[in-house]
Tab-separated table of C-alpha atoms in Angstrom:
chain	number	residue	atom	x	y	z
A	1	MET	CA	1.092	-10.431	-2.136
A	2	THR	CA	1.271	-12.439	-5.378
A	3	PRO	CA	3.665	-11.067	-7.640
A	4	THR	CA	1.631	-8.695	-10.420
A	5	ILE	CA	2.727	-8.248	-14.044
A	6	ILE	CA	1.757	-4.819	-15.024
A	7	TYR	CA	0.919	-4.224	-18.674
A	8	CYS	CA	1.279	-0.648	-19.756
A	9	TYR	CA	-0.047	0.242	-23.318
A	10	ASP	CA	-2.012	2.106	-25.160
A	11	ALA	CA	-4.647	1.180	-27.731
A	12	TYR	CA	-3.333	3.430	-30.720
A	13	CYS	CA	0.109	1.951	-29.988
A	14	GLY	CA	1.164	0.016	-33.084
A	15	TRP	CA	4.375	-1.435	-31.286
A	16	CYS	CA	1.677	-2.824	-28.686
A	17	TYR	CA	-0.636	-4.526	-31.732
A	18	GLY	CA	2.282	-6.347	-32.583
A	19	PHE	CA	3.380	-6.852	-28.990
A	20	SER	CA	-0.266	-8.589	-28.084
A	21	PRO	CA	0.228	-12.000	-29.062
A	22	ILE	CA	3.557	-12.161	-27.002
A	23	ILE	CA	1.824	-10.878	-23.674
A	24	LYS	CA	-1.489	-12.721	-24.434
A	25	ARG	CA	0.875	-16.262	-24.687
A	26	ILE	CA	2.407	-14.746	-21.276
A	27	PHE	CA	-0.642	-14.170	-20.005
A	28	GLU	CA	-2.194	-17.822	-20.791
A	29	GLU	CA	1.316	-19.319	-19.691
A	30	TYR	CA	1.145	-17.546	-16.038
A	31	LYS	CA	-2.138	-16.181	-15.198
A	32	ASP	CA	-2.429	-19.388	-12.765
A	33	LYS	CA	0.724	-18.127	-10.673
A	34	LEU	CA	1.114	-14.281	-11.218
A	35	PHE	CA	-1.951	-11.475	-11.248
A	36	PHE	CA	-1.934	-9.523	-14.587
A	37	GLU	CA	-3.086	-5.643	-14.561
A	38	THR	CA	-3.333	-3.677	-17.862
A	39	LEU	CA	-2.785	0.054	-17.647
A	40	SER	CA	-3.494	2.617	-20.432
A	41	GLY	CA	-1.299	5.044	-21.384
A	42	ASN	CA	-2.148	8.332	-22.919
A	43	MET	CA	-0.122	8.109	-26.160
A	44	ILE	CA	-2.591	10.497	-27.735
A	45	PRO	CA	-3.869	13.022	-25.463
A	46	VAL	CA	-7.401	14.301	-26.275
A	47	GLU	CA	-5.982	17.903	-26.133
A	48	ASN	CA	-3.625	16.432	-28.767
A	49	THR	CA	-6.523	15.261	-31.223
A	50	HIS	CA	-5.534	16.158	-34.881
A	51	HIS	CA	-7.022	14.705	-38.051
A	52	ILE	CA	-5.150	11.008	-39.278
A	53	GLY	CA	-3.654	13.008	-41.788
A	54	ARG	CA	-1.342	14.515	-39.454
A	55	MET	CA	0.308	11.191	-38.695
A	56	ALA	CA	-0.430	8.923	-41.873
A	57	SER	CA	2.872	9.702	-43.822
A	58	TYR	CA	4.657	8.505	-40.668
A	59	ILE	CA	2.240	5.613	-40.175
A	60	LYS	CA	2.471	4.731	-43.718
A	61	ASP	CA	6.136	3.588	-42.950
A	62	ALA	CA	6.264	2.788	-39.352
A	63	TYR	CA	3.626	-0.056	-39.614
A	64	LYS	CA	5.891	-1.737	-42.536
A	65	VAL	CA	8.390	-2.076	-39.773
A	66	VAL	CA	6.345	-3.266	-37.077
A	67	GLU	CA	5.248	-5.999	-39.445
A	68	GLU	CA	8.688	-6.848	-40.279
A	69	ARG	CA	9.800	-7.135	-36.617
A	70	THR	CA	6.748	-8.889	-35.307
A	71	GLY	CA	5.236	-10.621	-37.742
A	72	ILE	CA	2.003	-9.367	-37.170
A	73	LYS	CA	-0.586	-7.844	-39.701
A	74	PHE	CA	-2.225	-4.676	-40.349
A	75	GLY	CA	-5.810	-4.976	-42.034
A	76	GLU	CA	-6.582	-3.217	-44.959
A	77	ASP	CA	-9.839	-1.208	-43.490
A	78	TYR	CA	-6.966	0.233	-41.299
A	79	LEU	CA	-4.574	0.886	-43.704
A	80	TRP	CA	-7.483	2.660	-45.678
A	81	HIS	CA	-7.279	5.571	-43.640
A	82	ILE	CA	-3.564	5.656	-43.698
A	83	LYS	CA	-3.268	5.326	-47.645
A	84	ASN	CA	-6.289	8.031	-47.992
A	85	PRO	CA	-5.778	10.169	-45.239
A	86	ASP	CA	-7.836	13.061	-47.328
A	87	ASP	CA	-10.849	10.816	-47.474
A	88	SER	CA	-10.640	9.895	-43.780
A	89	ASP	CA	-12.698	11.311	-41.017
A	90	TRP	CA	-10.808	9.739	-38.119
A	91	TYR	CA	-9.459	12.067	-35.371
A	92	PRO	CA	-7.694	9.814	-32.646
A	93	ASN	CA	-7.248	10.383	-29.674
A	94	SER	CA	-6.167	7.358	-26.593
A	95	GLU	CA	-9.203	8.322	-23.887
A	96	LYS	CA	-12.584	6.356	-24.896
A	97	ALA	CA	-10.571	2.997	-25.402
A	98	ALA	CA	-8.962	4.057	-22.026
A	99	ILE	CA	-12.155	4.635	-20.469
A	100	ALA	CA	-13.695	1.260	-21.870
A	101	MET	CA	-11.031	-0.565	-20.603
A	102	CYS	CA	-11.520	0.823	-16.829
A	103	VAL	CA	-15.169	-0.427	-17.615
A	104	PHE	CA	-14.343	-3.883	-18.953
A	105	LYS	CA	-12.186	-4.148	-15.175
A	106	ASP	CA	-15.568	-4.381	-13.703
A	107	TYR	CA	-16.820	-7.339	-15.453
A	108	TYR	CA	-13.663	-9.372	-16.080
A	109	PRO	CA	-10.689	-7.940	-13.547
A	110	ASP	CA	-8.412	-10.624	-14.624
A	111	ASP	CA	-8.822	-10.536	-18.450
A	112	THR	CA	-7.266	-7.349	-19.121
A	113	VAL	CA	-4.649	-8.749	-21.171
A	114	LEU	CA	-6.992	-10.122	-23.445
A	115	PHE	CA	-9.195	-7.253	-23.728
A	116	ALA	CA	-6.145	-4.840	-24.647
A	117	ALA	CA	-5.561	-6.975	-27.637
A	118	ASP	CA	-9.196	-6.962	-29.013
A	119	LEU	CA	-9.329	-3.607	-28.912
A	120	GLN	CA	-5.676	-3.371	-30.944
A	121	TYR	CA	-7.260	-5.635	-33.170
A	122	SER	CA	-10.616	-3.806	-33.639
A	123	LEU	CA	-8.243	-0.705	-34.909
A	124	HIS	CA	-5.223	-1.781	-36.383
A	125	TYR	CA	-6.842	-4.726	-38.426
A	126	GLU	CA	-10.688	-4.375	-38.678
A	127	GLY	CA	-10.210	-0.506	-38.650
A	128	ARG	CA	-12.837	0.627	-36.283
A	129	ASP	CA	-12.409	4.116	-34.790
A	130	LEU	CA	-11.998	3.663	-31.238
A	131	THR	CA	-13.110	7.151	-30.374
A	132	ASP	CA	-16.644	5.737	-31.939
A	133	ASN	CA	-19.028	4.318	-29.187
A	134	GLU	CA	-19.498	1.615	-31.978
A	135	ALA	CA	-16.565	0.394	-32.101
A	136	TYR	CA	-17.048	-1.500	-29.085
A	137	ARG	CA	-20.389	-3.124	-29.369
A	138	HIS	CA	-18.920	-6.160	-31.201
A	139	LEU	CA	-16.719	-6.925	-27.759
A	140	LEU	CA	-19.753	-6.375	-25.618
A	141	GLU	CA	-21.369	-9.107	-27.224
A	142	LYS	CA	-18.238	-11.558	-27.192
A	143	TYR	CA	-17.624	-10.805	-23.434
A	144	ASN	CA	-21.687	-10.761	-22.888
A	145	ILE	CA	-21.578	-7.512	-21.150
A	146	PRO	CA	-24.962	-5.838	-21.160
A	147	ALA	CA	-24.835	-2.903	-24.003
A	148	GLU	CA	-27.017	-0.326	-22.173
A	149	GLU	CA	-25.137	-0.860	-19.075
A	150	PHE	CA	-21.605	-0.159	-20.700
A	151	TYR	CA	-22.384	3.098	-22.429
A	152	THR	CA	-23.655	4.302	-19.571
A	153	LYS	CA	-20.484	3.458	-17.657
A	154	LEU	CA	-18.571	4.622	-21.002
A	155	ALA	CA	-20.413	8.196	-20.541
A	156	GLY	CA	-19.784	8.384	-16.906
A	157	GLU	CA	-17.139	10.668	-15.266
A	158	GLU	CA	-16.443	7.887	-12.999
A	159	TYR	CA	-14.628	5.951	-15.258
A	160	LYS	CA	-12.856	8.910	-16.996
A	161	GLU	CA	-11.428	9.734	-13.856
A	162	ARG	CA	-10.318	5.877	-13.466
A	163	ALA	CA	-8.660	6.528	-16.984
A	164	TYR	CA	-6.790	9.432	-15.921
A	165	TYR	CA	-5.809	7.547	-12.660
A	166	GLU	CA	-3.944	4.849	-14.644
A	167	PHE	CA	-2.509	7.647	-17.146
A	168	ALA	CA	-1.277	9.218	-13.867
A	169	LEU	CA	-0.068	5.787	-12.721
A	170	CYS	CA	1.827	5.254	-15.964
A	171	LYS	CA	3.581	8.631	-15.598
A	172	GLN	CA	4.460	7.793	-12.028
A	173	LEU	CA	5.958	4.573	-13.050
A	174	LYS	CA	8.125	6.832	-15.690
A	175	VAL	CA	6.490	5.059	-18.922
A	176	THR	CA	8.106	6.822	-21.650
A	177	GLY	CA	6.993	4.484	-24.403
A	178	PHE	CA	5.059	1.271	-24.947
A	179	PRO	CA	4.736	-1.440	-24.848
A	180	THR	CA	6.166	-1.328	-20.796
A	181	VAL	CA	5.918	-4.383	-18.642
A	182	PHE	CA	6.961	-4.447	-14.859
A	183	MET	CA	6.563	-7.030	-12.352
A	184	GLN	CA	5.402	-5.695	-8.951
A	185	VAL	CA	6.600	-8.065	-5.798
A	186	ASN	CA	5.353	-5.882	-3.068
A	187	GLU	CA	4.301	-2.140	-2.523
A	188	GLY	CA	7.338	-0.601	-3.439
A	189	LYS	CA	9.327	-3.027	-5.549
A	190	PHE	CA	9.123	-3.631	-8.965
A	191	TYR	CA	11.029	-4.991	-11.870
A	192	LEU	CA	10.935	-3.563	-15.586
A	193	LEU	CA	10.671	-6.682	-17.425
A	194	THR	CA	10.723	-4.802	-20.821
A	195	ARG	CA	10.391	-1.342	-22.545
A	196	GLY	CA	9.551	-1.595	-25.711
A	197	PHE	CA	8.806	-4.583	-28.224
A	198	THR	CA	10.632	-7.709	-27.045
A	199	GLU	CA	10.516	-11.305	-28.220
A	200	TYR	CA	8.236	-14.060	-26.016
A	201	GLU	CA	11.993	-16.004	-25.077
A	202	THR	CA	13.383	-13.071	-24.293
A	203	LEU	CA	10.353	-11.853	-21.874
A	204	LYS	CA	9.404	-15.343	-20.179
A	205	ALA	CA	13.481	-15.702	-19.874
A	206	THR	CA	13.300	-12.306	-17.603
A	207	ILE	CA	10.062	-13.207	-15.876
A	208	ASP	CA	11.121	-16.660	-14.774
A	209	ASN	CA	14.344	-15.025	-13.680
A	210	VAL	CA	12.552	-12.706	-11.163
A	211	LEU	CA	10.650	-15.221	-10.020
A	212	SER	CA	14.071	-17.170	-8.924
A	213	GLU	CA	15.399	-14.300	-7.473
A	214	ILE	CA	12.063	-13.756	-5.351
A	215	GLU	CA	12.338	-17.368	-4.428
A	216	LYS	CA	15.816	-17.253	-3.229
A	217	SER	CA	15.421	-13.891	-1.144
A	218	GLU	CA	12.024	-15.648	0.639
A	219	ASP	CA	14.447	-18.730	1.325
A	220	ALA	CA	17.360	-16.568	2.496
């Protein structure tokens, strides 16, 4: 099998947002020789849905750390909800964004890294509420996905089941935080490339080392 990069992420994860330019760069560089699969985690389970006020004070400090470490910028429309939680109507959870990713895979299975980055930008920069159906409409236009078809699938049980299957896969892979990146080289062999944020150069070197190791074992 062609080695597959498995990117485990969550649309609500600030560190994944900071990591998105790096994984996108890796995708553009390796997409002709590797497969890329994106799995949604379940960082905020739907049963743990609470008002944004519950986590706003934590995010108020944490987003600055992400900005300093990664160079990414959080948008004012997102930060308004963090700085004015009493006025916000946000009740974040990971479910709908994960279902949207599963629907997207029907149309562009090879471009999931790009869609993950778009979801993260929609939330963390543009301040769109990913629990709201309308948060996805601009991306349907971007990718030429028929809106009526998309929203029917988004509401369907089949895609919800697919999303929960991805949550289970992340657990099976022992993912305890996001982002986490693996390379799968055969049915039972996985290499952990990074757990948590990592710089582009480090991730690239790790990928090249694994590919080199695979080549040597095939030549042996």
